[in-house]
Short mmCIF file of C-alpha atoms in Angstrom, two decimals:
data_model
loop_
_atom_site.label_atom_id
_atom_site.label_comp_id
_atom_site.label_asym_id
_atom_site.label_seq_id
_atom_site.Cartn_x
_atom_site.Cartn_y
_atom_site.Cartn_z
CA ASP E 24 77.63 17.54 -29.68
CA ALA E 25 78.02 21.29 -29.77
CA LYS E 26 76.05 22.53 -32.76
CA THR E 27 77.17 25.29 -35.05
CA THR E 28 75.23 27.95 -36.88
CA GLN E 29 76.47 29.42 -40.14
CA PRO E 30 74.87 31.67 -42.76
CA THR E 31 73.52 29.65 -45.65
CA SER E 32 75.36 31.63 -48.29
CA MET E 33 77.73 34.54 -48.79
CA ASP E 34 79.25 36.42 -51.69
CA CYS E 35 82.72 37.87 -51.86
CA ALA E 36 84.52 39.90 -54.50
CA GLU E 37 87.65 38.37 -55.95
CA GLY E 38 90.78 39.71 -54.27
CA ARG E 39 88.94 40.83 -51.16
CA ALA E 40 88.98 39.14 -47.78
CA ALA E 41 86.23 36.61 -47.14
CA ASN E 42 85.05 36.52 -43.53
CA LEU E 43 82.92 33.51 -42.70
CA PRO E 44 81.22 33.57 -39.30
CA CYS E 45 80.23 30.63 -37.14
CA ASN E 46 78.32 30.49 -33.88
CA HIS E 47 78.94 27.68 -31.43
CA SER E 48 77.45 28.96 -28.21
CA THR E 49 77.25 25.57 -26.49
CA ILE E 50 80.86 24.59 -27.07
CA SER E 51 82.61 22.82 -24.22
CA GLY E 52 86.01 23.74 -22.86
CA ASN E 53 87.87 20.86 -24.50
CA GLU E 54 86.16 20.97 -27.89
CA TYR E 55 88.08 22.21 -30.90
CA VAL E 56 86.69 24.23 -33.79
CA TYR E 57 87.51 22.87 -37.25
CA TRP E 58 86.98 24.38 -40.66
CA TYR E 59 86.68 22.39 -43.85
CA ARG E 60 85.56 23.26 -47.33
CA GLN E 61 84.05 21.19 -50.09
CA ILE E 62 84.31 22.05 -53.72
CA HIS E 63 81.55 20.54 -55.81
CA SER E 64 81.79 16.74 -56.20
CA GLN E 65 85.01 16.47 -54.22
CA GLY E 66 85.83 15.33 -50.71
CA PRO E 67 86.11 17.97 -47.97
CA GLN E 68 89.45 19.73 -47.61
CA TYR E 69 90.87 20.55 -44.19
CA ILE E 70 91.56 24.26 -43.71
CA ILE E 71 92.39 25.01 -40.10
CA HIS E 72 91.45 24.27 -36.51
CA GLY E 73 91.86 25.81 -33.08
CA LEU E 74 90.92 25.56 -29.43
CA LYS E 75 91.02 29.09 -28.04
CA ASN E 76 93.92 30.95 -29.59
CA ASN E 77 93.77 32.53 -33.01
CA GLU E 78 95.43 30.43 -35.67
CA THR E 79 96.92 31.16 -39.08
CA ASN E 80 98.27 28.95 -41.81
CA GLU E 81 98.96 29.27 -45.52
CA MET E 82 95.27 28.95 -46.37
CA ALA E 83 93.43 31.03 -43.80
CA SER E 84 93.19 32.60 -40.37
CA LEU E 85 90.87 31.49 -37.59
CA ILE E 86 89.69 34.03 -35.06
CA ILE E 87 88.00 32.61 -31.96
CA THR E 88 86.26 34.95 -29.55
CA GLU E 89 87.44 35.03 -25.97
CA ASP E 90 84.28 33.30 -24.71
CA ARG E 91 84.72 30.73 -27.53
CA LYS E 92 81.08 31.03 -28.49
CA SER E 93 81.84 32.10 -32.03
CA SER E 94 84.62 32.13 -34.58
CA THR E 95 85.45 33.62 -37.96
CA LEU E 96 87.35 32.05 -40.80
CA ILE E 97 89.23 34.60 -42.88
CA LEU E 98 90.44 33.99 -46.40
CA PRO E 99 92.68 37.03 -46.86
CA HIS E 100 92.54 37.34 -50.65
CA ALA E 101 89.70 35.29 -52.07
CA THR E 102 90.05 33.83 -55.54
CA LEU E 103 87.49 32.20 -57.81
CA ARG E 104 88.88 28.81 -56.76
CA ASP E 105 87.78 29.51 -53.19
CA THR E 106 84.15 29.13 -54.25
CA ALA E 107 82.96 26.21 -52.13
CA VAL E 108 80.81 25.17 -49.18
CA TYR E 109 82.60 25.98 -45.95
CA TYR E 110 81.87 23.90 -42.87
CA CYS E 111 82.50 25.00 -39.31
CA ILE E 112 82.55 21.95 -37.04
CA VAL E 113 82.93 21.57 -33.32
CA ARG E 114 84.53 18.23 -32.85
CA VAL E 115 83.07 15.68 -30.51
CA ALA E 116 85.43 15.51 -27.57
CA GLY E 117 86.54 12.37 -25.85
CA TYR E 118 88.84 9.60 -26.94
CA ASN E 119 85.97 7.12 -27.09
CA GLN E 120 84.34 9.17 -29.85
CA GLY E 121 87.26 8.42 -32.13
CA GLY E 122 87.60 12.01 -33.24
CA LYS E 123 84.60 11.91 -35.56
CA LEU E 124 83.30 15.05 -37.23
CA ILE E 125 79.61 15.83 -37.53
CA PHE E 126 78.91 18.17 -40.44
CA GLY E 127 76.24 20.87 -40.42
CA GLN E 128 74.86 22.62 -43.49
CA GLY E 129 77.78 24.98 -44.01
CA THR E 130 78.07 28.29 -45.83
CA GLU E 131 78.08 28.37 -49.61
CA LEU E 132 80.68 30.98 -50.51
CA SER E 133 80.58 32.42 -54.00
CA VAL E 134 83.60 34.44 -55.06
CA LYS E 135 82.70 36.74 -57.90
CA PRO E 136 84.98 38.48 -60.40
CA GLY M 12 100.54 16.09 -46.67
CA ALA M 13 98.33 13.19 -45.69
CA VAL M 14 96.65 11.56 -48.68
CA VAL M 15 93.54 9.44 -48.62
CA SER M 16 92.67 7.59 -51.81
CA GLN M 17 89.29 6.16 -52.69
CA HIS M 18 88.50 3.67 -55.40
CA PRO M 19 86.53 3.62 -57.59
CA SER M 20 85.63 7.25 -58.12
CA ARG M 21 82.44 6.29 -59.94
CA VAL M 22 80.51 3.06 -60.10
CA ILE M 23 77.22 2.04 -61.68
CA CYS M 24 75.61 -1.20 -60.60
CA LYS M 25 72.34 -3.02 -61.05
CA SER M 26 69.78 -3.22 -58.31
CA GLY M 27 70.35 -6.23 -56.09
CA THR M 28 74.09 -6.46 -56.59
CA SER M 29 76.83 -5.55 -54.12
CA VAL M 30 79.48 -2.90 -54.52
CA LYS M 31 82.78 -2.54 -52.67
CA ILE M 32 84.47 0.80 -52.15
CA GLU M 33 88.07 1.00 -50.99
CA CYS M 34 89.65 3.70 -48.86
CA ARG M 35 93.41 3.80 -48.49
CA SER M 36 95.74 5.99 -46.49
CA LEU M 37 98.71 6.37 -48.80
CA ASP M 38 101.43 7.89 -46.66
CA PHE M 39 100.35 7.23 -43.11
CA GLN M 40 98.78 4.57 -40.96
CA ALA M 41 95.20 5.07 -39.91
CA THR M 42 93.83 3.12 -36.98
CA THR M 43 90.52 4.93 -37.42
CA MET M 44 88.67 5.76 -40.60
CA PHE M 45 85.21 7.23 -41.10
CA TRP M 46 82.60 6.67 -43.77
CA TYR M 47 80.17 9.37 -44.84
CA ARG M 48 77.34 9.58 -47.31
CA GLN M 49 76.16 12.70 -49.10
CA PHE M 50 72.97 13.14 -51.10
CA PRO M 51 72.63 15.95 -53.65
CA LYS M 52 72.49 19.42 -52.14
CA GLN M 53 72.84 18.00 -48.63
CA SER M 54 75.65 17.90 -46.11
CA LEU M 55 77.79 14.91 -45.28
CA MET M 56 76.19 12.35 -43.01
CA LEU M 57 78.43 10.16 -40.89
CA MET M 58 77.62 6.49 -41.40
CA ALA M 59 80.20 4.67 -39.31
CA THR M 60 83.57 4.69 -37.63
CA SER M 61 85.94 2.02 -38.84
CA ASN M 62 88.55 0.73 -36.41
CA GLU M 63 91.48 -1.41 -37.50
CA GLY M 64 91.19 -4.91 -36.18
CA SER M 65 87.77 -4.51 -34.62
CA LYS M 66 84.13 -4.09 -35.54
CA ALA M 67 82.92 -0.82 -36.96
CA THR M 68 80.70 1.48 -34.95
CA TYR M 69 77.60 2.53 -36.85
CA GLU M 70 75.63 5.72 -36.39
CA GLN M 71 72.01 5.50 -35.42
CA GLY M 72 69.79 4.54 -38.33
CA VAL M 73 72.56 3.05 -40.46
CA GLU M 74 72.01 -0.64 -41.23
CA LYS M 75 75.17 -2.52 -40.41
CA ASP M 76 74.12 -5.58 -42.41
CA LYS M 77 73.61 -3.48 -45.50
CA PHE M 78 76.76 -1.40 -45.24
CA LEU M 79 79.56 -3.80 -44.39
CA ILE M 80 82.77 -2.22 -43.23
CA ASN M 81 86.07 -4.01 -42.99
CA HIS M 82 89.27 -2.40 -41.70
CA ALA M 83 91.74 -5.24 -41.98
CA SER M 84 94.95 -3.22 -42.12
CA LEU M 85 96.28 0.15 -40.99
CA THR M 86 96.03 1.52 -44.51
CA LEU M 87 92.82 0.05 -45.91
CA SER M 88 89.15 0.19 -45.03
CA THR M 89 86.40 -1.07 -47.30
CA LEU M 90 82.69 -0.32 -47.47
CA THR M 91 80.47 -2.86 -49.17
CA VAL M 92 76.95 -1.83 -50.10
CA THR M 93 75.05 -5.10 -50.17
CA SER M 94 71.94 -5.72 -52.24
CA ALA M 95 72.05 -2.18 -53.52
CA HIS M 96 68.86 -0.36 -54.43
CA PRO M 97 68.33 2.91 -56.29
CA GLU M 98 67.86 4.76 -52.98
CA ASP M 99 71.46 3.81 -52.09
CA SER M 100 72.66 5.97 -54.97
CA SER M 101 74.79 8.61 -53.32
CA PHE M 102 78.26 10.09 -52.90
CA TYR M 103 80.27 8.01 -50.42
CA ILE M 104 83.30 9.62 -48.81
CA CYS M 105 85.87 8.17 -46.46
CA SER M 106 88.25 9.95 -44.16
CA ALA M 107 91.13 9.02 -41.95
CA ARG M 108 92.64 10.51 -38.86
CA VAL M 109 96.33 11.25 -38.76
CA GLY M 110 97.60 10.89 -35.23
CA VAL M 111 95.76 11.45 -31.97
CA TYR M 112 92.01 11.93 -31.74
CA ASN M 113 92.13 15.72 -32.02
CA SER M 114 94.16 15.59 -35.20
CA PRO M 115 92.47 16.75 -38.42
CA LEU M 116 90.68 14.25 -40.60
CA HIS M 117 91.75 13.95 -44.20
CA PHE M 118 89.18 12.98 -46.78
CA GLY M 119 89.20 10.95 -49.95
CA ASN M 120 87.69 12.35 -53.13
CA GLY M 121 84.57 10.27 -52.83
CA THR M 122 82.83 7.55 -54.79
CA ARG M 123 79.73 8.32 -56.82
CA LEU M 124 77.47 5.27 -56.67
CA THR M 125 74.56 4.96 -59.08
CA VAL M 126 72.23 2.00 -58.71
CA THR M 127 70.02 1.32 -61.73
#
């Protein structure tokens, strides 16, 4: 499994962009990067995923460096409800792995008024 | 969007009894589901991969005779914690894959198990 490294915690002011970094220097060419978040006492919520191109959806943008060794999740206008633990996951490749996700420790994002 | 439902959301049981947790995919068929466990202030730990119509695949260190998984249909997987002990108290979360193996996983809202 490619491991990921994320800062333990980050603060962000409400209304500002939240930029959450993730390092995945040992990622393989066919491994995707996924981002999930978990609000306290709930199941994780899917945010976005990508392989090598930048991706954007209604929740966030994902910027992947050209060498694919790191990525950044961007929440363009953070709100108090975005306070959560954010997980960057490099998915185990290969059909025989079933598509399982191995979670690291994540980044605890606190959005402050 | 894809919805995964877990039941019950909370359960309290006595030590030595068994508890069954259900995980349902409500608007899609899931040939593969995953069971995780999460202790307070820790990350999610994958316990097993549940495959419809076949035996589950357990992660290293997870006792398959203690955590029984059944995936009898394309919309239902169950996790039974047998002979539960206080150390089994945890947050159990299931997830299901929509589509091919690179598709996102969608998670249920978890089951808080307390063993007294």
